[in-house]
Coordinates of C-alpha atoms in Angstrom, one line a residue:
X996 CA 21.9 -19.1 -16.0
X997 CA 22.9 -15.7 -17.4
X998 CA 25.3 -14.7 -14.6
X999 CA 28.7 -16.2 -13.8
X1000 CA 29.2 -17.7 -10.4
X1001 CA 31.3 -14.8 -9.3
X1002 CA 28.7 -12.2 -10.4
X1003 CA 25.9 -14.0 -8.6
X1004 CA 28.0 -14.3 -5.5
X1005 CA 28.7 -10.5 -5.7
X1006 CA 25.0 -9.7 -6.1
X1007 CA 24.1 -12.0 -3.2
X1008 CA 26.8 -10.4 -1.0
X1009 CA 25.0 -7.1 -1.6
X1010 CA 21.8 -8.7 -0.3
X1011 CA 22.8 -10.6 2.9
X1012 CA 19.2 -11.3 3.9
X1013 CA 18.6 -13.5 0.9
X1014 CA 20.9 -16.2 2.5
X1015 CA 18.8 -16.3 5.6
X1016 CA 15.2 -16.5 4.3
X1017 CA 13.7 -17.6 1.0
X1018 CA 12.4 -14.2 -0.1
X1019 CA 9.8 -14.9 -2.8
X1020 CA 7.5 -12.2 -1.6
X1021 CA 6.5 -9.2 -3.8
X1022 CA 9.6 -9.5 -6.1
X1023 CA 12.0 -9.3 -3.2
X1024 CA 10.3 -6.1 -1.9
X1025 CA 12.4 -4.6 0.8
X1026 CA 15.6 -6.5 -0.2
X1027 CA 17.5 -3.4 -1.2
X1028 CA 21.1 -3.9 -2.3
X1029 CA 23.7 -2.6 0.2
X1030 CA 24.8 0.3 -2.1
X1031 CA 21.2 1.5 -2.2
X1032 CA 20.9 1.3 1.5
X1033 CA 24.2 3.1 1.9
X1034 CA 23.0 6.0 -0.4
X1035 CA 19.8 6.4 1.7
X1036 CA 21.5 6.1 5.1
X1037 CA 24.3 8.6 4.1
X1038 CA 21.8 11.3 3.1
X1039 CA 19.7 10.7 6.3
X1040 CA 22.9 11.1 8.3
X1041 CA 23.6 14.3 6.4
X1042 CA 20.1 15.6 7.3
X1043 CA 20.8 14.7 10.9
X1044 CA 24.1 16.6 10.9
X1045 CA 23.3 19.7 8.9
X1046 CA 19.5 19.8 8.4
X1047 CA 17.1 18.9 5.7
X1048 CA 17.4 22.0 3.5
X1049 CA 21.2 22.1 3.7
X1050 CA 21.5 18.4 3.0
X1051 CA 19.2 18.7 -0.1
X1052 CA 21.3 21.6 -1.4
X1053 CA 24.5 19.7 -1.0
X1054 CA 23.1 16.6 -2.8
X1055 CA 21.6 18.5 -5.8
X1056 CA 23.7 16.6 -8.2
X1057 CA 22.6 13.2 -6.9
X1058 CA 19.0 14.4 -6.9
X1059 CA 19.1 15.6 -10.5
X1060 CA 20.8 12.4 -11.5
X1061 CA 17.6 10.5 -10.9
X1062 CA 16.1 12.0 -14.1
X1063 CA 19.1 11.0 -16.3
X1064 CA 19.1 7.5 -14.7
X1065 CA 15.4 6.9 -15.5
X1066 CA 15.8 8.3 -19.0
X1067 CA 18.4 5.7 -19.6
X1068 CA 16.4 2.9 -18.0
X1069 CA 13.2 3.7 -19.9
X1070 CA 14.9 4.9 -23.2
X1071 CA 13.2 8.3 -22.7
X1072 CA 14.3 11.9 -22.3
X1073 CA 15.1 13.3 -18.8
X1074 CA 12.4 16.0 -19.3
X1075 CA 9.8 13.2 -19.5
X1076 CA 10.5 11.9 -16.0
X1077 CA 8.9 12.9 -12.7
X1078 CA 9.5 11.7 -9.2
X1079 CA 6.3 10.7 -7.4
X1080 CA 6.0 9.1 -4.0
X1081 CA 4.5 5.8 -5.2
X1082 CA 3.3 4.0 -8.3
X1083 CA -0.4 4.5 -7.6
X1084 CA -0.1 8.2 -7.0
X1085 CA 2.0 8.5 -10.2
X1086 CA -0.6 6.7 -12.2
X1087 CA -3.4 8.8 -10.6
X1088 CA -1.6 12.1 -11.3
X1089 CA -1.5 11.3 -15.0
X1090 CA -4.9 9.6 -15.4
X1091 CA -6.8 12.4 -13.6
X1092 CA -5.0 14.9 -15.8
X1093 CA -6.4 13.5 -19.1
X1094 CA -8.9 15.8 -20.7
X1095 CA -11.8 13.3 -20.6
X1096 CA -15.4 14.5 -20.8
X1097 CA -18.9 13.0 -20.7
X1098 CA -19.3 10.2 -23.2
X1099 CA -15.6 9.5 -23.7
X1100 CA -14.6 5.9 -23.5
X1101 CA -11.7 4.2 -21.7
X1102 CA -10.5 0.9 -23.1
X1103 CA -8.8 -1.5 -20.6
X1104 CA -8.3 -5.3 -20.0
X1105 CA -9.6 -7.9 -17.6
X1106 CA -6.2 -8.0 -15.8
X1107 CA -6.3 -4.3 -14.8
X1108 CA -5.2 -3.5 -11.2
X1109 CA -7.9 -2.7 -8.7
X1110 CA -6.8 0.9 -7.9
X1111 CA -6.7 1.8 -11.5
X1112 CA -10.2 0.3 -12.2
X1113 CA -11.5 2.1 -9.2
X1114 CA -10.3 5.4 -10.8
X1115 CA -12.2 4.4 -14.0
X1116 CA -15.3 3.9 -12.0
X1117 CA -15.0 7.2 -10.1
X1118 CA -14.7 9.2 -13.3
X1119 CA -17.4 7.1 -14.9
X1120 CA -19.6 8.3 -12.1
X1121 CA -18.4 11.9 -11.9
X1122 CA -17.8 12.7 -15.5
X1123 CA -20.1 10.3 -17.3
X1124 CA -17.3 8.2 -18.9
X1125 CA -17.8 4.7 -20.3
X1126 CA -15.5 1.8 -19.7
X1127 CA -14.9 -1.0 -22.3
X1128 CA -13.0 -4.1 -21.2
X1129 CA -11.1 -6.1 -23.8
X1130 CA -11.2 -9.9 -23.3
X1131 CA -8.2 -12.2 -23.1
X1132 CA -7.1 -14.5 -25.9
X1133 CA -6.7 -18.2 -25.4
X1134 CA -3.4 -17.8 -23.6
X1135 CA -4.9 -15.3 -21.1
X1136 CA -3.2 -12.1 -22.3
X1137 CA -5.0 -9.2 -23.8
X1138 CA -6.6 -10.1 -27.1
X1139 CA -5.2 -7.4 -29.4
X1140 CA -7.6 -8.1 -32.2
X1141 CA -10.6 -7.8 -29.9
X1142 CA -9.1 -4.6 -28.4
X1143 CA -9.0 -3.1 -31.9
X1144 CA -12.6 -4.1 -32.6
X1145 CA -13.8 -2.4 -29.4
X1146 CA -12.5 1.1 -30.5
X1147 CA -15.3 3.6 -31.2
X1148 CA -15.2 7.2 -32.3
X1149 CA -15.6 8.1 -28.6
X1150 CA -12.6 6.0 -27.4
X1151 CA -9.9 8.3 -26.0
X1152 CA -7.6 6.2 -23.9
X1153 CA -6.2 2.7 -23.8
X1154 CA -5.0 1.9 -20.2
X1155 CA -3.6 -1.5 -19.3
X1156 CA -1.3 -3.1 -16.8
X1157 CA 2.0 -4.5 -18.3
X1158 CA 2.5 -7.2 -15.6
X1159 CA -0.6 -7.7 -13.4
X1160 CA 0.0 -8.0 -9.7
X1161 CA -2.0 -11.2 -9.5
X1162 CA 0.1 -13.4 -11.8
X1163 CA 3.0 -14.0 -14.1
X1164 CA 1.3 -12.7 -17.2
X1165 CA 3.2 -10.2 -19.4
X1166 CA 0.8 -8.4 -21.6
X1167 CA 2.0 -7.6 -25.2
X1168 CA 2.5 -3.9 -24.5
X1169 CA 4.1 -3.1 -27.8
X1170 CA 1.3 -4.7 -29.8
X1171 CA -1.2 -2.6 -27.8
X1172 CA 1.0 0.5 -28.6
X1173 CA 0.6 -0.2 -32.3
X1174 CA -3.2 -0.2 -32.0
X1175 CA -3.0 3.1 -30.0
X1176 CA -0.9 4.7 -32.8
X1177 CA -3.2 3.4 -35.5
X1178 CA -6.2 5.2 -33.9
X1179 CA -4.5 8.2 -32.4
X1180 CA -5.3 7.2 -28.8
X1181 CA -3.5 8.1 -25.6
X1182 CA -1.8 5.0 -24.1
X1183 CA -1.4 4.7 -20.4
X1184 CA 0.7 1.8 -19.1
X1185 CA 1.0 0.6 -15.5
X1186 CA 4.5 -0.8 -15.3
X1187 CA 4.7 -1.2 -11.5
X1188 CA 5.6 -4.9 -11.7
X1189 CA 7.7 -4.9 -14.9
X1190 CA 10.3 -2.1 -14.6
X1191 CA 13.3 -3.7 -13.0
X1192 CA 12.7 -7.3 -14.0
X1193 CA 12.8 -6.7 -17.8
X1194 CA 13.9 -4.2 -20.3
X1195 CA 11.1 -1.6 -20.7
X1196 CA 11.5 0.7 -23.7
X1197 CA 8.8 3.4 -23.9
X1198 CA 9.8 4.2 -27.5
X1199 CA 9.3 0.6 -28.6
X1200 CA 6.1 0.1 -26.6
X1201 CA 4.7 3.4 -27.8
X1202 CA 3.0 4.4 -24.5
X1203 CA 2.5 8.1 -23.8
X1204 CA 2.4 7.6 -20.0
X1205 CA 4.1 5.0 -17.8
X1206 CA 4.0 4.7 -14.0
X1207 CA 6.0 2.5 -11.6
X1208 CA 7.5 2.0 -8.2
X1209 CA 10.9 1.9 -6.6
X1210 CA 10.2 -0.8 -4.1
X1211 CA 9.7 -3.9 -6.2
X1212 CA 11.9 -5.3 -8.9
X1213 CA 14.0 -2.1 -9.0
X1214 CA 14.9 -2.9 -5.4
X1215 CA 14.7 0.8 -4.4
X1216 CA 13.4 2.3 -1.1
X1217 CA 9.7 2.1 -0.2
X1218 CA 7.8 5.4 -0.6
X1219 CA 9.4 6.1 -4.0
X1220 CA 7.8 6.1 -7.4
X1221 CA 8.2 7.5 -10.9
X1222 CA 6.2 8.7 -13.9
X1223 CA 7.1 9.0 -17.5
X1224 CA 5.0 11.4 -19.6
X1225 CA 5.8 11.8 -23.3
X1226 CA 6.7 15.2 -24.5
X1227 CA 4.2 14.6 -27.3
X1228 CA 1.3 15.0 -25.0
X1229 CA 2.5 16.6 -21.8
X1230 CA 1.4 20.1 -22.7
X1231 CA -2.2 18.8 -23.2
X1232 CA -2.3 17.6 -19.5
X1233 CA -3.4 19.6 -16.5
X1234 CA -2.4 17.9 -13.2
X1235 CA -5.3 17.4 -10.8
X1236 CA -3.5 19.5 -8.2
X1237 CA -0.4 21.7 -8.3
X1238 CA 1.8 23.6 -5.9
X1239 CA 4.7 26.1 -6.2
X1240 CA 7.0 23.4 -7.7
X1241 CA 4.5 22.1 -10.3
X1242 CA 3.7 25.7 -11.4
X1243 CA 4.9 29.3 -11.2
X1244 CA 2.6 32.0 -9.9
X1245 CA 2.9 34.6 -12.6
X1246 CA 0.7 37.3 -11.1
X1247 CA -2.4 37.4 -8.8
X1248 CA -4.6 35.8 -11.4
X1249 CA -2.4 33.5 -13.5
X1250 CA 0.0 30.7 -13.3
X1251 CA 2.2 28.7 -15.6
X1252 CA 2.8 24.9 -15.3
X1253 CA 6.3 23.7 -15.1
X1254 CA 7.7 22.3 -18.4
X1255 CA 7.8 18.6 -19.0
X1256 CA 6.8 15.9 -16.6
X1257 CA 7.9 17.9 -13.5
X1258 CA 4.5 19.5 -13.5
X1259 CA 3.3 16.2 -11.8
X1260 CA 5.8 16.6 -8.9
X1261 CA 5.3 18.5 -5.7
X1262 CA 7.8 20.6 -3.7
X1263 CA 8.2 18.3 -0.7
X1264 CA 9.7 14.9 -1.3
X1265 CA 11.6 12.1 0.3
X1266 CA 15.0 13.2 -0.7
X1267 CA 17.0 10.3 0.8
X1268 CA 14.6 8.0 -1.0
X1269 CA 15.0 9.8 -4.3
X1270 CA 18.7 9.5 -4.1
X1271 CA 18.4 5.8 -3.2
X1272 CA 16.0 5.3 -6.1
X1273 CA 18.5 6.7 -8.5
X1274 CA 21.1 4.4 -7.1
X1275 CA 18.8 1.4 -7.5
X1276 CA 18.4 2.3 -11.2
X1277 CA 22.1 2.6 -11.6
X1278 CA 22.5 -0.8 -9.9
X1279 CA 20.1 -2.4 -12.4
X1280 CA 21.7 -0.7 -15.3
X1281 CA 25.1 -1.9 -14.3
X1282 CA 23.9 -5.5 -14.3
X1283 CA 21.9 -5.1 -17.5
X1284 CA 18.1 -5.2 -17.9
X1285 CA 18.3 -7.8 -20.7
X1286 CA 20.4 -10.1 -18.5
X1287 CA 18.1 -9.5 -15.5
X1288 CA 15.1 -10.3 -17.7
X1289 CA 16.6 -13.5 -19.0
X1290 CA 17.5 -14.8 -15.6
X1291 CA 14.2 -13.8 -13.9
X1292 CA 12.1 -15.5 -16.6
X1293 CA 14.3 -18.6 -16.4
X1294 CA 13.9 -18.8 -12.6
X1295 CA 10.2 -18.2 -12.9
X1296 CA 9.9 -21.0 -15.4
X1297 CA 11.9 -23.3 -13.2
X1298 CA 9.6 -22.5 -10.2
X1299 CA 6.5 -23.2 -12.2
X1300 CA 7.8 -26.5 -13.4
X1301 CA 8.9 -27.5 -9.9
X1302 CA 5.5 -26.6 -8.4
X1303 CA 3.6 -28.5 -11.2
X1304 CA 5.8 -31.6 -10.6
X1305 CA 4.8 -31.7 -6.9
X1306 CA 1.0 -31.4 -7.8
X1307 CA 0.5 -27.7 -7.2
X1308 CA -1.8 -25.9 -9.6
X1309 CA 0.0 -23.0 -11.3
X1310 CA -2.4 -20.2 -12.3
X1311 CA -0.1 -17.9 -14.5
X1312 CA -1.4 -17.0 -17.9
X1313 CA 0.0 -15.5 -21.1
X1314 CA 2.3 -16.3 -24.0
X1315 CA 5.2 -14.7 -22.1
X1316 CA 5.6 -15.1 -18.3
X1317 CA 7.8 -13.3 -15.9
X1318 CA 9.1 -13.9 -12.4
X1319 CA 5.8 -13.7 -10.6
X1320 CA 4.4 -17.2 -9.9
X1321 CA 0.9 -17.9 -8.6
X1322 CA -0.2 -21.3 -7.4
X1323 CA -2.6 -23.1 -5.1
X1324 CA -2.7 -26.5 -3.3
X1325 CA -5.8 -28.7 -3.3
X1326 CA -7.8 -28.6 -0.1
X1327 CA -5.7 -25.9 1.5
X1328 CA -6.3 -22.2 2.0
X1329 CA -3.7 -19.8 0.6
X1330 CA -3.3 -17.9 3.9
X1331 CA -2.8 -21.1 5.8
X1332 CA -0.1 -22.2 3.4
X1333 CA 1.6 -18.8 3.6
X1334 CA 1.7 -19.1 7.4
X1335 CA 3.2 -22.6 7.1
X1336 CA 5.8 -21.4 4.6
X1337 CA 6.7 -18.5 6.8
X1338 CA 7.3 -20.9 9.7
X1339 CA 9.8 -22.7 7.3
X1340 CA 11.6 -19.5 6.5
X1341 CA 9.9 -18.8 3.2
X1342 CA 8.3 -15.4 2.5
X1343 CA 5.4 -15.4 0.0
X1344 CA 2.3 -13.3 -0.4
X1345 CA -1.4 -13.9 -1.2
X1346 CA -3.3 -12.4 -4.2
X1347 CA -6.9 -11.8 -3.4
X1348 CA -9.8 -11.9 -5.9
X1349 CA -10.9 -8.5 -4.5
X1350 CA -7.7 -6.9 -6.1
X1351 CA -8.4 -8.4 -9.5
X1352 CA -12.2 -8.9 -9.8
X1353 CA -12.2 -9.0 -13.6
X1354 CA -9.4 -11.6 -13.6
X1355 CA -9.3 -13.9 -10.6
X1356 CA -13.0 -13.2 -10.0
X1357 CA -14.1 -14.2 -13.5
X1358 CA -11.9 -17.3 -13.3
X1359 CA -13.7 -18.2 -10.0
X1360 CA -10.3 -18.5 -8.3
X1361 CA -10.0 -18.2 -4.5
X1362 CA -7.0 -16.3 -3.0
X1363 CA -3.8 -17.7 -4.5
X1364 CA -0.2 -17.8 -3.4
X1365 CA 2.2 -15.5 -5.1
X1366 CA 5.9 -16.4 -5.1
X1367 CA 8.2 -13.9 -6.9
X1368 CA 11.8 -14.8 -7.9
X1369 CA 14.5 -12.3 -8.6
X1370 CA 17.9 -12.5 -10.2
X1371 CA 19.7 -13.0 -6.9
X1372 CA 17.7 -16.2 -6.2
X1373 CA 19.5 -19.4 -7.0
X1374 CA 18.3 -22.6 -8.7
X1375 CA 18.9 -24.4 -5.5
X1376 CA 16.6 -22.0 -3.6
X1377 CA 13.8 -22.6 -6.1
X1378 CA 14.2 -26.4 -5.7
X1379 CA 14.3 -26.1 -1.9
X1380 CA 11.1 -24.1 -2.0
X1381 CA 9.5 -26.8 -4.0
X1382 CA 10.5 -29.4 -1.5
X1383 CA 9.0 -27.4 1.4
X1384 CA 5.8 -26.8 -0.5
X1385 CA 5.7 -30.6 -1.3
X1386 CA 5.8 -31.4 2.4
X1387 CA 3.0 -29.0 3.2
X1388 CA 0.9 -30.5 0.3

């Protein structure tokens, strides 16, 4: 345990719902800390009282703080941060901005998220791109040597997911970054599930682009997301669409893109959510990402051991595993088990093969249960969850 009893009690006091229900669903999605809720509610109240434009103007400092907060969180520069309304749109804005043309090749991994792979398929159809899929090594993580061997003169981009949604795997993102640097390739990392549960350092990883959400391990508001784009490549990228915030209309026939990552933003945004997102980042930074990562990995390992001991099959792969735990029970359907767990006050979710065809599909797995722990969970809650699953089994 990395937190003192007093520190854990304080964190749980900021999350009263965690004492009522075993929240192992989507990394505690929706369980915002009270200070984050307060930040959102206070701005909404201000909008109610003085109007949206006036409230935004009065909160300019808090809004701008988001860039500095994420720069500290990701070890980046504030100019490399953009606010986007969700992780998928953030990833899309960057991916569709890449200057890819017919015959260019994208290199990815079997654990890639469904929405990302659908974008690969769309550009393969519309622009004539080619997709190469790196296999997994014996542990289930991306095989870095095989990745290197798949690079051709036409390879332009390596795009992988750091922590796939369908399991506890943590891909070796920094090792992939070394390969990208060796070959001068653009490196796009989906960090939707990793930012907030571990220290993510874009300089050490070596990615040029990173996307994520506020609503998962960061414990921010839903409808918020973020995008990191390195200053090394941002001027080479033309966003797929722009508005009067992303660009300046110079004269009737010309425009100029906004400097830095802000060219991927749009004028209208969820201001209360943006303020809440910044507060969520501050909250995580105050705790410490290294401390969060150690505790989450420890609780995840405890949950896997507990489930294995009661006869459940744990499906997580990789040399390193995080706080997402996937499992199944013999002769029982995942959705049936999820419903039974909900009746016992346990929130979990189900990972479908359709969201990970190159992973769950190739492993011939049916839908599996996903239980995600977070730092405010206790060892006793993990053990209690195991006892409830055991009775269902």
